[in-house]
mmCIF file of C-alpha atoms and ligand atoms in Angstrom:
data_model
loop_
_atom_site.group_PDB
_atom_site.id
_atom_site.type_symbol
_atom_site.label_atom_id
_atom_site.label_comp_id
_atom_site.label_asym_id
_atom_site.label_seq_id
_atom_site.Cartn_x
_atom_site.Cartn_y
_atom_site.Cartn_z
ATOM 1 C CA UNK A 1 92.422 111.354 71.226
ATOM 2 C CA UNK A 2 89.153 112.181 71.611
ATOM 3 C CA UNK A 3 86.765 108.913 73.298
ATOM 4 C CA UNK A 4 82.901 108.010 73.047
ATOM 5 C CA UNK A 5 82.309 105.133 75.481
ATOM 6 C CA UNK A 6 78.356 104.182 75.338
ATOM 7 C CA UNK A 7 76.364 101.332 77.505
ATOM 8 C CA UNK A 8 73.044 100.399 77.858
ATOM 9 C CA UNK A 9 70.426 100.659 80.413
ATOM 10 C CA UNK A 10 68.651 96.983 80.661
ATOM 11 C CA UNK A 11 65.376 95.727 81.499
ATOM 12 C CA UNK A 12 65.113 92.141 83.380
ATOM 13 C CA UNK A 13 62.006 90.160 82.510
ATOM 14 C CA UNK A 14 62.085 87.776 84.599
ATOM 15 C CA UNK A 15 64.289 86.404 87.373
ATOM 16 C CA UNK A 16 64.317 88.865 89.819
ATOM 17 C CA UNK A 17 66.978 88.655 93.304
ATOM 18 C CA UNK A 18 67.977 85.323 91.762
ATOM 19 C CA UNK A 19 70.980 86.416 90.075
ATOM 20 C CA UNK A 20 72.851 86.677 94.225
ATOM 21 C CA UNK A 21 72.185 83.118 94.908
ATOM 22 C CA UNK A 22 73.541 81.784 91.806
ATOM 23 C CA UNK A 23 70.180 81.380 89.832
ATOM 24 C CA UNK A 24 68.620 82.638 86.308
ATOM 25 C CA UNK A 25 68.016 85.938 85.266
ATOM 26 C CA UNK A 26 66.245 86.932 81.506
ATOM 27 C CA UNK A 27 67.424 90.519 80.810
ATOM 28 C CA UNK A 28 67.803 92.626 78.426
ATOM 29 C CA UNK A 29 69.695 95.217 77.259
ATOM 30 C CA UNK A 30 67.664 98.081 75.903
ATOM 31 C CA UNK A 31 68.584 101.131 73.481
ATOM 32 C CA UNK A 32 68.095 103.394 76.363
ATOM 33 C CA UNK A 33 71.820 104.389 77.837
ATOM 34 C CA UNK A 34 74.108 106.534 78.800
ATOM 35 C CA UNK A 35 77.234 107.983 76.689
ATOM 36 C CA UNK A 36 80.535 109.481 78.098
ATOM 37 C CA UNK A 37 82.480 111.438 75.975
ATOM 38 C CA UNK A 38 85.735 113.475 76.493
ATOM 39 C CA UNK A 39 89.714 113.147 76.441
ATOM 40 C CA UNK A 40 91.979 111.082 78.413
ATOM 41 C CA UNK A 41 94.719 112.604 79.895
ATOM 42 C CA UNK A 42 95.850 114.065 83.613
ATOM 43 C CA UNK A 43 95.534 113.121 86.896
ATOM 44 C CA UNK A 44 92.131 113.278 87.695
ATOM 45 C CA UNK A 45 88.227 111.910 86.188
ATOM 46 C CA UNK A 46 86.264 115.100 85.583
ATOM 47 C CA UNK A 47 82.914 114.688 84.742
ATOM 48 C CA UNK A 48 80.279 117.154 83.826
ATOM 49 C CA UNK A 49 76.826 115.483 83.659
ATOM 50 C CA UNK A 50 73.322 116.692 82.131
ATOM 51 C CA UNK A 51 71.224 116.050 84.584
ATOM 52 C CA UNK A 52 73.477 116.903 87.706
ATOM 53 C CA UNK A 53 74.400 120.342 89.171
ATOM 54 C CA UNK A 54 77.450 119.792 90.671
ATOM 55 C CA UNK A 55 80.294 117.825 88.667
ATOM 56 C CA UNK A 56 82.317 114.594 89.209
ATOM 57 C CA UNK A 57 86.033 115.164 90.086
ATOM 58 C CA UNK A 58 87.957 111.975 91.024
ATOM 59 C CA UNK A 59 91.649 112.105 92.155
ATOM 60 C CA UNK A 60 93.337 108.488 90.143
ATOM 61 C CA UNK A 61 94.324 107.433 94.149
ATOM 62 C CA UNK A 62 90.731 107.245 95.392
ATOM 63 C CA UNK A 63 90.146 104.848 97.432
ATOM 64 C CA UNK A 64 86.880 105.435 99.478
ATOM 65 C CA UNK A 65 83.923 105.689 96.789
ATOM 66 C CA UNK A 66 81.137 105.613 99.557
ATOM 67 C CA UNK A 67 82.090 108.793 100.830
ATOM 68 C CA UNK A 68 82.614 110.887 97.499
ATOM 69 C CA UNK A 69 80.079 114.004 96.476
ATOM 70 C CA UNK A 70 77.900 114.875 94.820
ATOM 71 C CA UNK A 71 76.275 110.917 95.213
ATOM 72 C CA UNK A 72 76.454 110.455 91.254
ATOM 73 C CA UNK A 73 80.295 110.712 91.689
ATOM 74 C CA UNK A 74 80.304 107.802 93.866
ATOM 75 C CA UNK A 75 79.511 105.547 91.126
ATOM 76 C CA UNK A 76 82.712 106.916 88.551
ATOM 77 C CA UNK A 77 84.854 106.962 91.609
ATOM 78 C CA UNK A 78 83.848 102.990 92.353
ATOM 79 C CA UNK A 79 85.168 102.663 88.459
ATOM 80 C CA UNK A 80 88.477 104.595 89.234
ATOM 81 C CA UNK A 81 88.917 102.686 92.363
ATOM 82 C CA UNK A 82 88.242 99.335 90.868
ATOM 83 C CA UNK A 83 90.277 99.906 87.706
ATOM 84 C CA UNK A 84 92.214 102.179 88.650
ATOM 85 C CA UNK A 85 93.552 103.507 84.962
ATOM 86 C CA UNK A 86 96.679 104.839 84.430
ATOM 87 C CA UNK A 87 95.493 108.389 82.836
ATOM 88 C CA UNK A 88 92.845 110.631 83.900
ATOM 89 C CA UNK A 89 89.840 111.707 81.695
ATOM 90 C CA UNK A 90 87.754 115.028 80.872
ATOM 91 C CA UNK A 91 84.573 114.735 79.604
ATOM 92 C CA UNK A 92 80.808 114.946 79.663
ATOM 93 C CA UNK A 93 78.149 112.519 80.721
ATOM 94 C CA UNK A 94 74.495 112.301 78.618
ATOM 95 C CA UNK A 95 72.010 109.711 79.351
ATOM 96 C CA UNK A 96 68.633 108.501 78.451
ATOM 97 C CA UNK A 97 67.989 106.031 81.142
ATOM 98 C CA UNK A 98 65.781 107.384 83.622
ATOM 99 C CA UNK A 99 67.386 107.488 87.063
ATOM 100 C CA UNK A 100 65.629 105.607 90.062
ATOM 101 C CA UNK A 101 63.483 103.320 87.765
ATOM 102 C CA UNK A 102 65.221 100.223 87.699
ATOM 103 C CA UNK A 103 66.371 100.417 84.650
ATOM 104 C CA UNK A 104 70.219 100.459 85.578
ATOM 105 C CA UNK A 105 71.067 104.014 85.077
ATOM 106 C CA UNK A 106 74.086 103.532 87.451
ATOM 107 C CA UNK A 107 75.259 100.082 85.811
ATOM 108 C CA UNK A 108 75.285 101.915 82.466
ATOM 109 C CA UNK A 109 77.398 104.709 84.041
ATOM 110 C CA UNK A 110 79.404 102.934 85.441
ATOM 111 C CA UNK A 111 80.326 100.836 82.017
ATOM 112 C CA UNK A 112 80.449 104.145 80.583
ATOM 113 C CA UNK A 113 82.470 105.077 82.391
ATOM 114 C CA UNK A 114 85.025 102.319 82.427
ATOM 115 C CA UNK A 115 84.756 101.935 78.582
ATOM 116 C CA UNK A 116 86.288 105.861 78.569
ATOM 117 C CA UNK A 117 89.006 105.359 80.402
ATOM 118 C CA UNK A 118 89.990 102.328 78.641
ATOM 119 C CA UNK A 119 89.223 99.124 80.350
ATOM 120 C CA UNK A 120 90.622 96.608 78.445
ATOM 121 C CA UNK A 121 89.157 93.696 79.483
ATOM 122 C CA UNK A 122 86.100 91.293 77.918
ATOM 123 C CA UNK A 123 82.453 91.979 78.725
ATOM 124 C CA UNK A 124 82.604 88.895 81.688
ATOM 125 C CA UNK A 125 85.928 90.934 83.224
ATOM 126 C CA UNK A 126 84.245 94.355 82.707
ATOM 127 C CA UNK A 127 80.945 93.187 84.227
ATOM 128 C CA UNK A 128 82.800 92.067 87.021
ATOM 129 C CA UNK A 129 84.422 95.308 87.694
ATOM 130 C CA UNK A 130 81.622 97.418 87.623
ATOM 131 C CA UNK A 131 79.554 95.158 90.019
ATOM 132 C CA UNK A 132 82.711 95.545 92.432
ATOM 133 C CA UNK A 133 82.747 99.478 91.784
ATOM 134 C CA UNK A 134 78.756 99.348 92.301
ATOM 135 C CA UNK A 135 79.099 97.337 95.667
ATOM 136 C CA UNK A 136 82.000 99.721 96.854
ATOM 137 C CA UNK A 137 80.247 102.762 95.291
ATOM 138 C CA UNK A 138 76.691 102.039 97.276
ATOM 139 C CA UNK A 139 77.494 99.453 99.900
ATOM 140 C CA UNK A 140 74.561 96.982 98.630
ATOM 141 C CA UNK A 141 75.803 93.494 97.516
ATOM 142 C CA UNK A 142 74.218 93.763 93.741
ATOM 143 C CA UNK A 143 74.408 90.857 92.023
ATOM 144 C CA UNK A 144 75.831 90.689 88.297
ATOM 145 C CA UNK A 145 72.657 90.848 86.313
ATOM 146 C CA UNK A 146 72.798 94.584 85.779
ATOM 147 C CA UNK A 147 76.363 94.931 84.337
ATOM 148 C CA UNK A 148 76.617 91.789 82.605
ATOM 149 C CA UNK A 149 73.280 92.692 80.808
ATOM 150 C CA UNK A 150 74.571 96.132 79.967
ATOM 151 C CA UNK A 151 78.274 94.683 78.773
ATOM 152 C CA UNK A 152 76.893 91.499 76.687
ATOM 153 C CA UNK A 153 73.813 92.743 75.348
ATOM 154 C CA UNK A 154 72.833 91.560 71.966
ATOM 155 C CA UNK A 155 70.563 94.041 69.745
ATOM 156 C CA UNK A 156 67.046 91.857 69.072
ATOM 157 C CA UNK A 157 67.607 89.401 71.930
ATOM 158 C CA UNK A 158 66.975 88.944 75.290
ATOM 159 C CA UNK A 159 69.799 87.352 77.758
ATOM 160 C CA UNK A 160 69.033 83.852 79.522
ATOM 161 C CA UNK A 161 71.926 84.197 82.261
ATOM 162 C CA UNK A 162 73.282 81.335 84.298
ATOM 163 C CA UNK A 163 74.221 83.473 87.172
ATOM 164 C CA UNK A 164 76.693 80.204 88.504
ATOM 165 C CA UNK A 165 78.765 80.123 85.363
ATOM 166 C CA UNK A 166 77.399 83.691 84.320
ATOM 167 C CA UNK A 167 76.905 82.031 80.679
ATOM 168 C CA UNK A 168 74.320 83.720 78.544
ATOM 169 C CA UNK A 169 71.918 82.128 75.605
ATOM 170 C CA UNK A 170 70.960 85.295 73.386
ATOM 171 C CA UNK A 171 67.236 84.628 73.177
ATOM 172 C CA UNK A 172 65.761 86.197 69.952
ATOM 173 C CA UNK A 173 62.893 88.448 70.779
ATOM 174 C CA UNK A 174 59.357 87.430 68.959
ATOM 175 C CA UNK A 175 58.019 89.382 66.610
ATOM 176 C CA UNK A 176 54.396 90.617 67.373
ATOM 177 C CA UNK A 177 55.137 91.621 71.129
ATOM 178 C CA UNK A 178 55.806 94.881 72.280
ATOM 179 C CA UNK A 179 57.789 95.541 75.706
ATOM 180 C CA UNK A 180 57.101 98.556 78.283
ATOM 181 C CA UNK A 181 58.480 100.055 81.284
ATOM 182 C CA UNK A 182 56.156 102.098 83.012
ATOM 183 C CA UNK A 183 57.209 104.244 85.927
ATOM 184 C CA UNK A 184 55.292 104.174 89.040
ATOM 185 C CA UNK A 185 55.965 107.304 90.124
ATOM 186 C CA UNK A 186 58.025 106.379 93.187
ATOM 187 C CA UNK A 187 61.604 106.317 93.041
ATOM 188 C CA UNK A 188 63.704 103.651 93.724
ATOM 189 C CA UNK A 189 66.127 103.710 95.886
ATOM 190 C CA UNK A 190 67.598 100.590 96.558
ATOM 191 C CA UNK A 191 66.388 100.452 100.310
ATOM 192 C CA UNK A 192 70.469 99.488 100.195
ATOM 193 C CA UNK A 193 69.487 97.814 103.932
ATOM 194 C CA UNK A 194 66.742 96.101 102.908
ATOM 195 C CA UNK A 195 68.183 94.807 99.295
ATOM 196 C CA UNK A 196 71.247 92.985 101.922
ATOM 197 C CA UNK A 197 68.624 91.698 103.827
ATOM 198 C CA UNK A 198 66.630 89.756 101.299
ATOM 199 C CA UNK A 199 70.339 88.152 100.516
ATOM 200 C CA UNK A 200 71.167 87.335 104.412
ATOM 201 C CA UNK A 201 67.962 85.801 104.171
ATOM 202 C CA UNK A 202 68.838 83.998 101.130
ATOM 203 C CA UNK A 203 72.352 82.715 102.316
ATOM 204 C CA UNK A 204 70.439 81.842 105.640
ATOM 205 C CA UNK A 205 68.342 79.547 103.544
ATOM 206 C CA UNK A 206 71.545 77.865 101.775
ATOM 207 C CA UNK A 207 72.064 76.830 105.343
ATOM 208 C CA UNK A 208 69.445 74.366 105.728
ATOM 209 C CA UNK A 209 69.013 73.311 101.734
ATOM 210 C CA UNK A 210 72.522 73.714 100.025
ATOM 211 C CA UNK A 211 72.583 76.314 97.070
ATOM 212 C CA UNK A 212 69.562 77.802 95.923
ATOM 213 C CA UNK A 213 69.809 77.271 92.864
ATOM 214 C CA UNK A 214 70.169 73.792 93.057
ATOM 215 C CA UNK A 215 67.380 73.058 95.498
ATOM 216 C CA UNK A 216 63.503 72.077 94.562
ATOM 217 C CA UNK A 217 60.129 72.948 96.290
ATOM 218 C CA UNK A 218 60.285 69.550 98.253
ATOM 219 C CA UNK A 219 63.661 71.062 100.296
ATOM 220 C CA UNK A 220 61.508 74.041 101.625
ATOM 221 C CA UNK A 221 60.283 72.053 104.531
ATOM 222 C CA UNK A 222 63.983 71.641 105.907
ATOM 223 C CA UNK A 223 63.677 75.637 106.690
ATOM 224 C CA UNK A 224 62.318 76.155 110.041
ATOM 225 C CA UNK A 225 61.196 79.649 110.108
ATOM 226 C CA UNK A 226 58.319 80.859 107.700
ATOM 227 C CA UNK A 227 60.356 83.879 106.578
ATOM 228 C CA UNK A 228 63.498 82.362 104.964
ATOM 229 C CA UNK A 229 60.922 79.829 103.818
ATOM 230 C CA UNK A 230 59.510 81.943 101.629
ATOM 231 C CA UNK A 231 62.246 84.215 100.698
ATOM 232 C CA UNK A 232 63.608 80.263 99.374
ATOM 233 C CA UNK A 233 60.449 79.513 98.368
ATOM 234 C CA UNK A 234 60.481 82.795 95.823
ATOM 235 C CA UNK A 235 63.857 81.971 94.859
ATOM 236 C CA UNK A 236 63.370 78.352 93.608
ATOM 237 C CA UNK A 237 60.195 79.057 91.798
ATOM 238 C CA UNK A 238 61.544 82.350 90.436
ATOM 239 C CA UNK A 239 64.695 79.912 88.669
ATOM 240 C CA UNK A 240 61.869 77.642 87.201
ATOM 241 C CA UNK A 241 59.835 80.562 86.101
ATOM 242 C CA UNK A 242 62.516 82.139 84.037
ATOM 243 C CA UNK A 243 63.378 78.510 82.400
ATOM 244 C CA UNK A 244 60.162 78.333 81.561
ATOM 245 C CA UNK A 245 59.694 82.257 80.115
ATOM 246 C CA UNK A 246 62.821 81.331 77.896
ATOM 247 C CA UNK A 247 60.639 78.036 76.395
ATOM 248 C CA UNK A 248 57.954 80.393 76.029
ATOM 249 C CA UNK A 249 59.486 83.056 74.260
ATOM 250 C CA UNK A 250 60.901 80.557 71.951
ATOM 251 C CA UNK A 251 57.338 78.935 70.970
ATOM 252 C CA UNK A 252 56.370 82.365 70.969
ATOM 253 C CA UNK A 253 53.490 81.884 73.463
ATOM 254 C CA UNK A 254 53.202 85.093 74.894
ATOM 255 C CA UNK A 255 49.984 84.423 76.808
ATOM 256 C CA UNK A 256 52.385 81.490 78.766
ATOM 257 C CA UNK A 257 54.973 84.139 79.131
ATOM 258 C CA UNK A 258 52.707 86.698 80.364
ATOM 259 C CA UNK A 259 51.095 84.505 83.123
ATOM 260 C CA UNK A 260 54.379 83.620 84.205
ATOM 261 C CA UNK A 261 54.965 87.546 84.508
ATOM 262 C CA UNK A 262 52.070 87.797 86.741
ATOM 263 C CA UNK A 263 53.335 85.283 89.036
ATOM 264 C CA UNK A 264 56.620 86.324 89.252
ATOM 265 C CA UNK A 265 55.699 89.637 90.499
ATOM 266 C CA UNK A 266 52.949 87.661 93.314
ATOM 267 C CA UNK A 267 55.530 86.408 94.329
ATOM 268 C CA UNK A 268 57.793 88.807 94.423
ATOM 269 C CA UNK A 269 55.237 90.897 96.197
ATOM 270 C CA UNK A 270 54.228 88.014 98.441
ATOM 271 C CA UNK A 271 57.153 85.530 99.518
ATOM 272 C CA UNK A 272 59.952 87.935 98.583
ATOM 273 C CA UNK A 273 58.099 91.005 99.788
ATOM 274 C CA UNK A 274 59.838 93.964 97.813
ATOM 275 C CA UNK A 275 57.329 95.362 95.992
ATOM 276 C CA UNK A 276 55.029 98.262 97.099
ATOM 277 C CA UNK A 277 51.086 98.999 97.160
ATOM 278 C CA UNK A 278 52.645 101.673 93.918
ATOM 279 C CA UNK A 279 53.879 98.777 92.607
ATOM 280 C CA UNK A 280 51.154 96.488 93.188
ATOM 281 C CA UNK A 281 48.052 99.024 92.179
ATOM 282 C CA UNK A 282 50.135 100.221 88.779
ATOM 283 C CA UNK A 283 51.247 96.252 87.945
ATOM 284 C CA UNK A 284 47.417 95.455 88.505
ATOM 285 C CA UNK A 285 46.079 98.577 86.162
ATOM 286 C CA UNK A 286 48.334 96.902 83.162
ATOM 287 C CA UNK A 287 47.361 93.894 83.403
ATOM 288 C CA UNK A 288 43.413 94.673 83.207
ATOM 289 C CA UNK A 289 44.477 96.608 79.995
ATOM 290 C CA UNK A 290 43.073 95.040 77.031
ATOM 291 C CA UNK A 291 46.201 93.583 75.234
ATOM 292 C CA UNK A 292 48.003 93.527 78.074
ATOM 293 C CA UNK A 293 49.699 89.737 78.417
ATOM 294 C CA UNK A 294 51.648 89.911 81.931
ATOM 295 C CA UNK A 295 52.958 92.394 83.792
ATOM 296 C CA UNK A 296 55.565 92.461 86.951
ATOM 297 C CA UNK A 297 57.863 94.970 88.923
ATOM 298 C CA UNK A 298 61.629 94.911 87.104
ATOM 299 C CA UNK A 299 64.924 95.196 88.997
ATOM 300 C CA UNK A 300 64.959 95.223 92.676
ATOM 301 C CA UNK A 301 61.714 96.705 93.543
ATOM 302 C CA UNK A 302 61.266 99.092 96.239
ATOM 303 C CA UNK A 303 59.255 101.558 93.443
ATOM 304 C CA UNK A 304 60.888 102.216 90.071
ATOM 305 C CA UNK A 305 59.244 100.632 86.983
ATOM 306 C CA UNK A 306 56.876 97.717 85.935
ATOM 307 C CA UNK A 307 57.733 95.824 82.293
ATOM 308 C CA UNK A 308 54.905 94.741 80.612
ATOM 309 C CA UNK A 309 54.755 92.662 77.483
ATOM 310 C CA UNK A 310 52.009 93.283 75.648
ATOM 311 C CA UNK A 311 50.440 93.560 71.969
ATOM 312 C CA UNK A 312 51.720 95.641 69.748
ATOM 313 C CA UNK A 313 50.582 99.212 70.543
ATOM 314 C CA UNK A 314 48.368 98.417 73.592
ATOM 315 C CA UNK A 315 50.139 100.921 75.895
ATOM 316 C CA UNK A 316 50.506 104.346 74.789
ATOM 317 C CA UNK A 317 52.072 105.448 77.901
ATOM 318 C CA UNK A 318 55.999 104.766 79.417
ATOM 319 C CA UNK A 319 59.116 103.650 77.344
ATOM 320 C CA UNK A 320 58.661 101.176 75.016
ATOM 321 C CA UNK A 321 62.026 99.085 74.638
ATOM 322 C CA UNK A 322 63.666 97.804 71.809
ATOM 323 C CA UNK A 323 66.651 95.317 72.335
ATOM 324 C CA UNK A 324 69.893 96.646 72.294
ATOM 325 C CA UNK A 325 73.855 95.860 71.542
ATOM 326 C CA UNK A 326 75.390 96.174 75.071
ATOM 327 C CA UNK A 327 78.555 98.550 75.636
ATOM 328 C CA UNK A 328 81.182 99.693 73.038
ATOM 329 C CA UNK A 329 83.932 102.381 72.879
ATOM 330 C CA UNK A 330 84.672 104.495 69.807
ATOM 331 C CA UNK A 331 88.214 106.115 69.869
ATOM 332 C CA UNK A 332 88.577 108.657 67.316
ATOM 333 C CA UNK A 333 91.810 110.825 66.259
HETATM 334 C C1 GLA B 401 69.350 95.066 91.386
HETATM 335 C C2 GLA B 401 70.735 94.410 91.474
HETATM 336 C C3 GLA B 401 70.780 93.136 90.634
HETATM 337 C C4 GLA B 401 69.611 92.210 90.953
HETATM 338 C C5 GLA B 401 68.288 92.988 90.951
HETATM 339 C C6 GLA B 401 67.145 92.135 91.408
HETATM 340 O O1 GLA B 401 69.121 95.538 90.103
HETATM 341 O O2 GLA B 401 71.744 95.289 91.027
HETATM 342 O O3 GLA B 401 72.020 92.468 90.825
HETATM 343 O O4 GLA B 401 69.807 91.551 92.172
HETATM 344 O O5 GLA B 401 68.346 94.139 91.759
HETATM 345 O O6 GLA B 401 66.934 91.081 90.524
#
């Protein structure tokens, strides 16, 4: 039987390093992704992939994904270890999501890759495995936004996602907006050391305050050091800036969503302090384009992309994204 497993690549909005501490995240899944294709069957995941030189060859037993090469296999060999399927798989790997950019290329491999060798589960259980294999396959204690996005994604909607309950609200997209993801050149690799940081710092703050996502702007003065202060400080506002976005987007007030872009991303850059003068100088360039409504860095940070939302046509450079159904397996023969 010959299998096609597809998922997509997603872009988040807003709510960024919320989705660790139990907050809100609005992603969505975009029709940039990545397809694996091939045969079940033997003891062993071979992969071949289109943009890698050396292949992906998984024994069913493996058990220590941080130490497989090439570094592309680590990710299918975080699937195999997490799923750990019965039958092996041959196949090929093609993807449009840029790699580095914060646009999830490794999420939608990874629920590629799961789809093809048969996961059975629903898109919750399936998210949840692939943020396991991600964790095992990189070390760096990702949230769920990625996978969820890239399981449950709904074609002309964004995702509001209770990261507590991990319920979503499909949020239609407005007509009359356009979205873009514009690379800034420097690649993103999740500083892994720095991403588990920002989270000690977070859980540090949960200390003093309770959950994050329960606490309010008038609990901030119960943290005594500035740092974890402000890494709270980010977190709270960040939770009421992504309820807000969602009202916005609904009204379809994109001027009210687009400021709230801008100071997501100040304080992202400020308080949270993952962004990068790259970052900062490209973020700043989009927003003094004419047309331009907000503008912020997407995903982790560290480099990789900026998402702007913008009038229709206003940027004729970088991907522009269209919503997108979130991952599916065809099984044919
Ligand atoms: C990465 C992680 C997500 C999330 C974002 C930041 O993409 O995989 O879980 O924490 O960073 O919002």
């Amino acid at each position: 039987m010959r299998v096609r497993a597809f998922a997509p690549g997603r872009v988040n909005l807003i709510g960024d390093h919320t989705d660790y501490s139990g907050g809100y995240v609005l992603p969505m899944a975009v029709h940039l992704g990545t397809t694996v294709e091939g045969v079940r069957g033997g003891d062993e995941v071979h992969l071949v992939s289109d943009q890698e030189s050396e292949d992906a060859v998984i024994a069913l037993t493996e058990d220590e994904p941080q130490g497989v090469e090439p570094a592309w296999a680590r990710y299918v060999a975080g699937v195999v270890a997490e799923i750990r399927p019965r039958k092996g798989f041959r196949g090929r790997v093609r993807s449009t999501v840029p790699v580095g950019a914060g646009l999830s290329s490794s999420a939608a491999l990874e629920l590629a890759v799961a789809g093809a060798l048969g996961f059975p589960g629903p898109p919750l259980d399936l998210a949840r495995a692939c943020q396991r294999a991600e964790q095992r396959a990189s070390g760096v204690p990702c949230g769920i936004m990625d996978q969820l996005t890239s399981a449950a994604g709904r074609a002309g909607h964004a995702l509001l996602i209770d990261c507590s309950t991990c319920s979503i609200r499909p949020i239609a997209r407005p007509e009359g907006a356009d979205i873009v993801a514009v690379h800034s050149g420097q690649s993103r690799r999740v500083a892994g050391s720095a991403y588990a940081e920002r989270k000690a710092d977070c859980d540090r703050a949960a200390r003093f305050v309770g959950p994050l996502r329960d606490a309010t702007r008038a609990d901030l003065t119960q943290i005594p050091d500035p740092r974890t202060r402000h890494r709270a400080r980010h977190v709270i506002t960040e939770n009421e800036r992504v309820l807000a976005f969602a009202q916005a987007w609904a009204d379809g007030d994109m001027v009210v969503a687009g400021e709230l872009m801008d100071v997501s991303h100040a304080s992202l850059r400020d308080d949270f302090e993952v962004s990068s003068p790259v970052l900062d100088s490209l973020v700043d360039r989009l927003r003094q384009t004419p047309g331009v409504f907000g503008a912020r860095l997407t995903g982790a940070g560290f480099g990789g992309c900026a998402v702007a939302l913008t009038e229709p046509g206003a940027l004729s450079e970088g991907w522009h994204l269209e919503a997108a159904d979130g991952a599916r397996v065809v099984e044919e023969g």
